[in-house]
Coordinates of C-alpha atoms in Angstrom, one line a residue:
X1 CA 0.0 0.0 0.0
X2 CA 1.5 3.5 -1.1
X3 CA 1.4 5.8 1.7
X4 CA -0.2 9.3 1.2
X5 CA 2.5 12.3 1.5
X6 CA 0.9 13.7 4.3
X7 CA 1.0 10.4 6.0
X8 CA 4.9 9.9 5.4
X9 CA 7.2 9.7 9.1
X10 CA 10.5 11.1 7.5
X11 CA 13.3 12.6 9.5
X12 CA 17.3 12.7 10.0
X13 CA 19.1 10.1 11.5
X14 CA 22.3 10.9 13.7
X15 CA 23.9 11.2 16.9
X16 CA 23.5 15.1 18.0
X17 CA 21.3 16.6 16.3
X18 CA 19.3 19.7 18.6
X19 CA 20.8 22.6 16.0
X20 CA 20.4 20.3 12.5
X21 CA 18.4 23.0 9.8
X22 CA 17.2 20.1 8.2
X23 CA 13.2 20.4 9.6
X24 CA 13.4 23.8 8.2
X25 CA 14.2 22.7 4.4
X26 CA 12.0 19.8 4.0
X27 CA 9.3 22.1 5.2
X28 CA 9.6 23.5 1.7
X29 CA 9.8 20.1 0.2
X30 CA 6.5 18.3 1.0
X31 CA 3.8 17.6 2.8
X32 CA 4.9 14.9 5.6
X33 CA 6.3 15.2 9.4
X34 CA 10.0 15.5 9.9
X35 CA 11.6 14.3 12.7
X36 CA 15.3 14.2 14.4
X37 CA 16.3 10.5 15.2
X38 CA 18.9 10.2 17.9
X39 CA 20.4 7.1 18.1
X40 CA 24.0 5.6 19.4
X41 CA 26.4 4.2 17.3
X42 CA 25.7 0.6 19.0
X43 CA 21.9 0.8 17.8
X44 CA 22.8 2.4 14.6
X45 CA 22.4 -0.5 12.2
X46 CA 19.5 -1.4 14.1
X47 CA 17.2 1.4 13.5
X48 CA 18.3 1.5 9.8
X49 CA 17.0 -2.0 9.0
X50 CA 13.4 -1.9 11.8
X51 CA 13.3 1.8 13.1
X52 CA 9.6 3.6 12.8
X53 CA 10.4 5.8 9.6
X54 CA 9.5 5.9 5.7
X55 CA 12.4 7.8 4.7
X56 CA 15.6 9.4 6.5
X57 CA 18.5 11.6 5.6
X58 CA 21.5 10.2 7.3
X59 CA 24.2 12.5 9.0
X60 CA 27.7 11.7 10.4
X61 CA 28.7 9.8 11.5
X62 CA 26.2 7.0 10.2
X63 CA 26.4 7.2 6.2
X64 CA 28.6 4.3 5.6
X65 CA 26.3 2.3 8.6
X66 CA 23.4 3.3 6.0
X67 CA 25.2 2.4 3.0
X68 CA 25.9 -1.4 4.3
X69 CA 22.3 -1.8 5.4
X70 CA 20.7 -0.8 2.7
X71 CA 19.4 -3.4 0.2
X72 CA 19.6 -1.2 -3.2
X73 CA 22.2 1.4 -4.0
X74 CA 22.0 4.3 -6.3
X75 CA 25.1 4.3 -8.9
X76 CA 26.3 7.6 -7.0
X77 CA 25.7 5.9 -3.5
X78 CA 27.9 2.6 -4.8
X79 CA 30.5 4.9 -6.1
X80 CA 31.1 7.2 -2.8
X81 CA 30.8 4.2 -0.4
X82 CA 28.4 6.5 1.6
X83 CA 24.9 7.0 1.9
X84 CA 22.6 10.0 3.4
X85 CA 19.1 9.3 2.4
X86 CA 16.8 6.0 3.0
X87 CA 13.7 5.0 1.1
X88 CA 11.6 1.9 2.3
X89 CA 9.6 0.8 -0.8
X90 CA 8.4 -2.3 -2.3
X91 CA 9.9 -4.1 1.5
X92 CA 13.4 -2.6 0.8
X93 CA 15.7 -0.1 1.6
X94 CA 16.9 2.0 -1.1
X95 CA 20.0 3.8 -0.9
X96 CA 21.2 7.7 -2.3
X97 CA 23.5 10.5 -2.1
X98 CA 22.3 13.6 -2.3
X99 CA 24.8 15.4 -0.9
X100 CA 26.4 14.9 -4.5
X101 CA 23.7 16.2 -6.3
X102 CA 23.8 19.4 -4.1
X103 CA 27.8 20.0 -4.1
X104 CA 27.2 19.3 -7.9
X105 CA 24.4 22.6 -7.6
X106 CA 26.6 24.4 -5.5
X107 CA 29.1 24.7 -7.7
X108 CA 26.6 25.7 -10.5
X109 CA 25.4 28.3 -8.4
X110 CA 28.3 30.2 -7.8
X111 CA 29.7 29.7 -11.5
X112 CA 32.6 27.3 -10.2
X113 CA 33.6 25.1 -13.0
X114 CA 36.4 22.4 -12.4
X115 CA 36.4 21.1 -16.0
X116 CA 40.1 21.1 -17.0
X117 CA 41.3 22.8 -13.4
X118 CA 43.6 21.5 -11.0
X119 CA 41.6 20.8 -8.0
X120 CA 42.7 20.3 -4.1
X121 CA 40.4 18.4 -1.9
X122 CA 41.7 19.2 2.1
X123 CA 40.5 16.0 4.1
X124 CA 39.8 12.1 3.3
X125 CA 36.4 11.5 5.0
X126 CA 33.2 10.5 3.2
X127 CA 32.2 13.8 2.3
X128 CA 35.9 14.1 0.5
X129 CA 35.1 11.0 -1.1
X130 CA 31.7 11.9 -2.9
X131 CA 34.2 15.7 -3.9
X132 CA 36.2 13.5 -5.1
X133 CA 33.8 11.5 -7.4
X134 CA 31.6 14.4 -8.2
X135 CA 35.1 16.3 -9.4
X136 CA 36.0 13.6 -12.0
X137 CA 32.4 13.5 -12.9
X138 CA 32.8 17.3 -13.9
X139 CA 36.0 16.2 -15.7
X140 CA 38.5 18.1 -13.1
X141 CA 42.3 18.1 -15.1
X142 CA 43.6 16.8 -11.7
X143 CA 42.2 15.8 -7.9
X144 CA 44.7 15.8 -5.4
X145 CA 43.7 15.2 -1.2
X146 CA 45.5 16.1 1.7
X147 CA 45.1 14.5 4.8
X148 CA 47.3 14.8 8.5
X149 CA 49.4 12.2 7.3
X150 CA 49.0 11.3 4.2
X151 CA 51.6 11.3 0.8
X152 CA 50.2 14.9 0.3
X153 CA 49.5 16.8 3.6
X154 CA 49.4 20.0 5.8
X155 CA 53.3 20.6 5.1
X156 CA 54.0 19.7 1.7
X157 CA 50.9 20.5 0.0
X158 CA 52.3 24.6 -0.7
X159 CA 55.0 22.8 -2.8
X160 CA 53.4 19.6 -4.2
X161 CA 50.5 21.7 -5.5
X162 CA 51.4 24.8 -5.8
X163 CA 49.2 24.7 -9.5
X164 CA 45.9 24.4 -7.6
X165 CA 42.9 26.6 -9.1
X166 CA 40.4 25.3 -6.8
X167 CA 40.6 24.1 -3.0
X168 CA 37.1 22.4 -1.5
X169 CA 37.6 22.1 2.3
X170 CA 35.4 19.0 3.2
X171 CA 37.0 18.7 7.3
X172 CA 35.2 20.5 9.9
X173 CA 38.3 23.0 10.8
X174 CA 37.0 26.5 10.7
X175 CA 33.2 25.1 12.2
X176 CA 31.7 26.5 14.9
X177 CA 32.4 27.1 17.8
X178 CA 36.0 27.2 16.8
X179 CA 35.8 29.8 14.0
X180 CA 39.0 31.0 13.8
X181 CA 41.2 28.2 12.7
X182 CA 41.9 27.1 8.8
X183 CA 43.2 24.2 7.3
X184 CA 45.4 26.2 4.8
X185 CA 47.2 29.4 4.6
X186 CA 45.0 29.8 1.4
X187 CA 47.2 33.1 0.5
X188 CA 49.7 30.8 -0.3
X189 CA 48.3 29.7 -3.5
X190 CA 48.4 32.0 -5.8
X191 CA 47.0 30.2 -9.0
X192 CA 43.6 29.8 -6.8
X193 CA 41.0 31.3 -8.6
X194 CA 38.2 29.7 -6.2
X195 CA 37.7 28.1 -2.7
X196 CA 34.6 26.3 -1.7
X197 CA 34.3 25.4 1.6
X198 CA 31.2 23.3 2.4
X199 CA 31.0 24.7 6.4
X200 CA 27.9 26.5 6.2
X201 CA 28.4 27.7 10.0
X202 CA 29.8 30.4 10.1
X203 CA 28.3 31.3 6.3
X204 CA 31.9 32.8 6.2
X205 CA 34.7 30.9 7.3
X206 CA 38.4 31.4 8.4
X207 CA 39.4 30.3 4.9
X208 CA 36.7 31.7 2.5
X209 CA 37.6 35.0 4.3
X210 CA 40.9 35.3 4.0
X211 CA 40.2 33.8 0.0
X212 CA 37.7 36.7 -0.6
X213 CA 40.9 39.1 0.4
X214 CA 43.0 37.1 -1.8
X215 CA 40.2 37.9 -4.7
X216 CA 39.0 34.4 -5.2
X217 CA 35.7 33.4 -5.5
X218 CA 34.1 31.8 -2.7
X219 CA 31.3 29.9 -1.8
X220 CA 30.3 28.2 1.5
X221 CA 28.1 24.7 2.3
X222 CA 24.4 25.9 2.7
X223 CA 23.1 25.9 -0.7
X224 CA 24.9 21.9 -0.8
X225 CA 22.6 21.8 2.4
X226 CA 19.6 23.0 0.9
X227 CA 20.3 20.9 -2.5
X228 CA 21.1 18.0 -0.8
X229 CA 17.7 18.1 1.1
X230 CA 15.3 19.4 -1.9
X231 CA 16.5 16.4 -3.7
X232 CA 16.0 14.5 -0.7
X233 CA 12.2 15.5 -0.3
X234 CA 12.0 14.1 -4.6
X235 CA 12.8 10.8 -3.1
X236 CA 10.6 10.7 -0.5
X237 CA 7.9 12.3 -2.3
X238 CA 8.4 10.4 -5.7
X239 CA 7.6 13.9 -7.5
X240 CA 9.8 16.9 -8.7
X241 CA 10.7 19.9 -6.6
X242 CA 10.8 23.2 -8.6
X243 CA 14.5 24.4 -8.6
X244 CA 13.5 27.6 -7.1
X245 CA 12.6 26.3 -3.9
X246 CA 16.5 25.5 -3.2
X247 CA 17.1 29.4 -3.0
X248 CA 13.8 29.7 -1.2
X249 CA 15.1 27.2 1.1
X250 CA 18.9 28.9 1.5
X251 CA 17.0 32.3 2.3
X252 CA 14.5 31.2 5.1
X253 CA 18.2 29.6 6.9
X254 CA 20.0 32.7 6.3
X255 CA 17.2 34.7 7.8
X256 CA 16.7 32.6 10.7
X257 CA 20.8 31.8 11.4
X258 CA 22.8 34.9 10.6
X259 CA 23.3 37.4 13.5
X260 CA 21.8 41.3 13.1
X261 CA 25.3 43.3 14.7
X262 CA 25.1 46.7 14.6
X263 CA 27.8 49.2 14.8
X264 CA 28.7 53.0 15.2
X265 CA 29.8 55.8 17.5
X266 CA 29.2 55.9 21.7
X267 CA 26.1 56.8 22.1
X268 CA 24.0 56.3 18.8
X269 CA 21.5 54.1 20.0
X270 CA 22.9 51.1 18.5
X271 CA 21.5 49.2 22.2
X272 CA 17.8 51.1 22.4
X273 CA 17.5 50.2 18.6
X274 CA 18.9 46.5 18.8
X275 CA 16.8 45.9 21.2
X276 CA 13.9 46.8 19.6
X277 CA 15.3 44.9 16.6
X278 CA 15.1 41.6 19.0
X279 CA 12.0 42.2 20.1
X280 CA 10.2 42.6 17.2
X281 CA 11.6 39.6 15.4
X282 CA 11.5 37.2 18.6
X283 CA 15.1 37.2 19.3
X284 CA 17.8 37.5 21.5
X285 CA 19.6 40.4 22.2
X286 CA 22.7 41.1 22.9
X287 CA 24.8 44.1 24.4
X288 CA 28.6 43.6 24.6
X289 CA 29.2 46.5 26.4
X290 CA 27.0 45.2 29.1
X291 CA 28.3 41.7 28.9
X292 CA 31.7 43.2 29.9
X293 CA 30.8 45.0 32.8
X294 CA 29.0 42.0 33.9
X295 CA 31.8 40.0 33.7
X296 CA 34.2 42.3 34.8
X297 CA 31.6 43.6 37.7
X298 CA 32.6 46.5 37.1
X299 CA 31.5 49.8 34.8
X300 CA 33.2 50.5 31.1
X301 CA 34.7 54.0 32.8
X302 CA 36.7 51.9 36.2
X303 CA 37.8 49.8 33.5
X304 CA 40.2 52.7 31.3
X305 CA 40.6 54.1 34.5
X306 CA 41.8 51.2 36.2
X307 CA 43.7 49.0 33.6
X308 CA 44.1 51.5 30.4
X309 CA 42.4 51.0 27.0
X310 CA 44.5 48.4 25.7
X311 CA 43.5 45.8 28.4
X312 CA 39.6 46.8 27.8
X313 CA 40.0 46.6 23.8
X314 CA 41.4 42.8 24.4
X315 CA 38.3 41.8 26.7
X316 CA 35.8 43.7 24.0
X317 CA 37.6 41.4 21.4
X318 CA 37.3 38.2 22.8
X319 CA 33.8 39.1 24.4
X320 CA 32.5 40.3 20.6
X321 CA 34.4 36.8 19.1
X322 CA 32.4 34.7 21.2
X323 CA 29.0 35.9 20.8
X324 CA 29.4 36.8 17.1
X325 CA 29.7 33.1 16.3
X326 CA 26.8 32.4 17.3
X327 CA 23.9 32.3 15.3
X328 CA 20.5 34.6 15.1
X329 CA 21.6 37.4 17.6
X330 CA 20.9 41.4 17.5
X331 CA 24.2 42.3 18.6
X332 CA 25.1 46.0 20.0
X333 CA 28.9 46.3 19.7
X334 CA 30.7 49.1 21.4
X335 CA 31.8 52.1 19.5
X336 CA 35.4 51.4 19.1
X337 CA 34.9 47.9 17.9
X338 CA 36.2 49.0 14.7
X339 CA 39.3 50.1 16.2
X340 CA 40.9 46.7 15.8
X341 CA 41.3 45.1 12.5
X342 CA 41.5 41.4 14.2
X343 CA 37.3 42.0 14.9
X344 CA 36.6 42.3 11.6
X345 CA 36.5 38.4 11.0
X346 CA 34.3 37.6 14.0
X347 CA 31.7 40.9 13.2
X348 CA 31.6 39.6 9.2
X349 CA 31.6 35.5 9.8
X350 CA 28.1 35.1 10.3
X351 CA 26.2 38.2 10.5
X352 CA 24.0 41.3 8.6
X353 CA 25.9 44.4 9.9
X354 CA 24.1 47.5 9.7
X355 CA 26.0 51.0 10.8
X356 CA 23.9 53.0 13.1
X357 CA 24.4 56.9 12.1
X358 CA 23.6 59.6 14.6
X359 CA 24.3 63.5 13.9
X360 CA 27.7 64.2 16.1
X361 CA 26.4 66.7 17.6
X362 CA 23.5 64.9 19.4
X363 CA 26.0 62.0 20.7
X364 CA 26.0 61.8 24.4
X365 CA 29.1 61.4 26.1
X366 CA 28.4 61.1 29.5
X367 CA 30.1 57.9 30.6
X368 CA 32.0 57.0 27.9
X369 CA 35.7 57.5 28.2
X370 CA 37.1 58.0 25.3
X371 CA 34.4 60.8 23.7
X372 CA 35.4 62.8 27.3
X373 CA 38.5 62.4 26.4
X374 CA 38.7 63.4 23.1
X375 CA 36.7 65.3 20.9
X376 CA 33.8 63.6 19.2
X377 CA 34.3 64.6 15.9
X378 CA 37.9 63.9 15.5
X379 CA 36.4 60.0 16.9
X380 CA 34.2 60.1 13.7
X381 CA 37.1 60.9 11.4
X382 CA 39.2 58.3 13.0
X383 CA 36.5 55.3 12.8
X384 CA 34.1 56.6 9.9
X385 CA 35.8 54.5 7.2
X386 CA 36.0 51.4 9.5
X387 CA 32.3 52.2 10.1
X388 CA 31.1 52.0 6.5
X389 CA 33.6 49.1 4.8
X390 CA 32.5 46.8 7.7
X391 CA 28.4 47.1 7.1
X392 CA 26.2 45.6 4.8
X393 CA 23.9 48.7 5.1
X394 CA 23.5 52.0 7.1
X395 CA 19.9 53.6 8.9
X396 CA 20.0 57.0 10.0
X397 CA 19.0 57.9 13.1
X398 CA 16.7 61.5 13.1
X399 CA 18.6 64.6 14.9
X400 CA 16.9 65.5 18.3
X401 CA 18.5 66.8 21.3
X402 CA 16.5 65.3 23.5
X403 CA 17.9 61.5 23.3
X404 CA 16.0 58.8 21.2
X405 CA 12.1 58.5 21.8
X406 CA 10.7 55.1 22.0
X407 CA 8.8 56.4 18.8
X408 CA 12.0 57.1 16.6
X409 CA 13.7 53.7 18.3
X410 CA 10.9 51.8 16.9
X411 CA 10.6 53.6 13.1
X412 CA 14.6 52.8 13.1
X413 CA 14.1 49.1 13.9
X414 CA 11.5 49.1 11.5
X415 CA 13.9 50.8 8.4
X416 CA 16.5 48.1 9.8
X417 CA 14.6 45.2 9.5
X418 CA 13.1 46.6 6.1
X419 CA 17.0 46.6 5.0
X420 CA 18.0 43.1 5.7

């Protein structure tokens, strides 16, 4: 008996699972309940062959575990060695890989073509394995891995392949929460024309940052992620997904994942107005002024006073590195966060970043050190360039002298919001 859609139990089979995206993408895909299957390696094989599901995307670390239960494999599947979605039909279970089919759209999205390019795949796991295939599929000149400790690794690779055009990173350096590590010194290649990285948290990692500086093109791992599960939802479904619905998909996570950080001078409202931001989209907010004085139980001012600028500035960084890694914040950064280049990575990784402008001469500066201490508009000149190359968009606050009313905090949440 063919079950109807609505009356599929689908879900995603892994070990920890409580941030997996994957709920929110086959929303778009059909008409059945999703679930998240937890399950410990020792029951692994178990569920796959008698567990209470239709259909299942598989996540690390049990592909192969699906790919030596299952009773029919798709010609990609049998090729990788590694499967991530299950079928029951007809008493068997059917076999696929879709994450090829969405590193293959990937690539076609962001007009990366391997055909006749020297290619570098960094790590030798399964998800470098079905790179691997889907690169010689695409008629890559050459494929080389790296691995630890492999022929080609971390220490040779500058020389061995010096000729790379494109480096995929399939290893999970660079993930959250440790965003500031990358397998390569990607600067080092200087016939790299493109780096994919298929990370998708941070949307911007280590290595696809410092490759947009080095002028390659760069793509990250969420449209695979969307792909992967569209195609995902055919199988389950047995009908055709439009195409569109990929990038409808790969919006809806953007919106929901990437933080809302705002920056600009002491005293522009960037807190009244993130706040309101947060609570009219029904998230958390986040002040990292306030975080440090919390942690430091003490106020901003007793902190230059006490200890200088410099040992402040190192606390703001490490404070504004840990929270802008996190995912679907309204941040207020201080005012000097632009002061230091190293917190540009951690502002940019994952985040919309609008610059809050004020008119200088309604800035407060009661309380804030440095605008006591020097005068406000030679601040501005100092910072304003930092201000505008590090945001994706500005909002003006209206000039009043009389602080900022609930009324205008609200219409510039509102133009904020409009913006993203």
């Amino acid at each position: 008996m063919i079950k109807a859609e609505s009356e599929l139990r689908c879900g995603l089979l892994g070990r920890k699972l409580g941030h997996s995206f994957s709920p929110l993408i086959h929303s778009f895909a059909g008409d059945y309940s999703y679930e998240l299957f937890e399950v410990e390696p020792e029951n692994a094989d178990d569920f796959i062959k008698n567990g209470a599901y239709d259909c299942i995307n598989v996540t690390i670390p049990y592909k192969e575990n699906a790919f030596r239960c299952a009773d029919v494999l798709s010609d990609e599947a049998k090729a990788i060695g590694a499967v991530n979605t299950l079928v029951r039909r007809d008493g068997k279970i059917y076999g696929y890989n879709t994450d090829y089919f969405g590193f293959v759209a990937l690539l076609n999205k962001n007009g990366i073509d391997p055909c006749g390019k020297n290619c570098l795949v960094l790590g030798t796991g399964g998800a470098a394995k079905m790179v691997v295939f889907a690169l010689g599929k695409l008629n890559a000149k050459s494929i080389t891995s790296v691995s630890r400790s492999g022929e080609i690794n971390y220490k040779n690779v500058y020389k061995e392949c010096s000729d790379t055009e494109i480096v995929i990173n399939t290893t999970p350096v660079g993930m959250y929460p440790e965003i500031s590590d990358s397998p390569i010194d990607i600067s080092k290649f200087e016939q790299c024309e493109a780096v994919v990285d298929i990370i998708y948290n941070p949307s911007v990692t280590k290595l696809l940052f410092d490759a947009k500086r080095c002028g390659m093109k760069t793509a990250n791992g969420l449209y695979m992620l969307s792909a992967q599960g569209i195609k995902a939802g055919e199988f389950f479904t047995g009908r055709k997904i439009p195409d569109d619905v990929i990038d409808k998909v790969t919006d809806a996570v953007e919106q929901k994942t990437k933080n809302i950080v705002l920056i600009g001078m002491p005293g522009c409202g960037k807190s009244y107005i993130g706040s309101k931001v947060a609570e009219m989209l029904g998230r958390e907010f986040v002040d990292i002024d306030k975080i440090i004085e919390e942690r430091e139980n003490r106020p901003i001012p007793t902190i230059f006073e006490k200890d200088g600028e410099d040992y402040f500035r190192k606390i703001e960084t490490a404070v504004t590195a840990e929270f802008c890694a996190k995912s679907g914040l309204v941040i207020a950064t201080g005012g000097g966060v632009v002061t230091r280049e190293e917190n540009l990575f951690p502002v940019k990784c994952n985040s919309m970043v609008c610059y809050v402008k004020r008119p200088l001469s309604n800035l407060p500066t009661d309380g804030r050190p440095l605008s006591q201490k020097t005068p406000v508009e030679v601040l501005f000149l100092q910072r304003k360039e930092k201000y505008e190359s590090w945001s994706d968009f500005c909002i003006e606050v209206p000039c009043s002298d009389d602080g900022i009313s609930e009324d205008v905090a609200v219409e510039c949440a509102n133009n904020l919001i409009e913006s993203l």
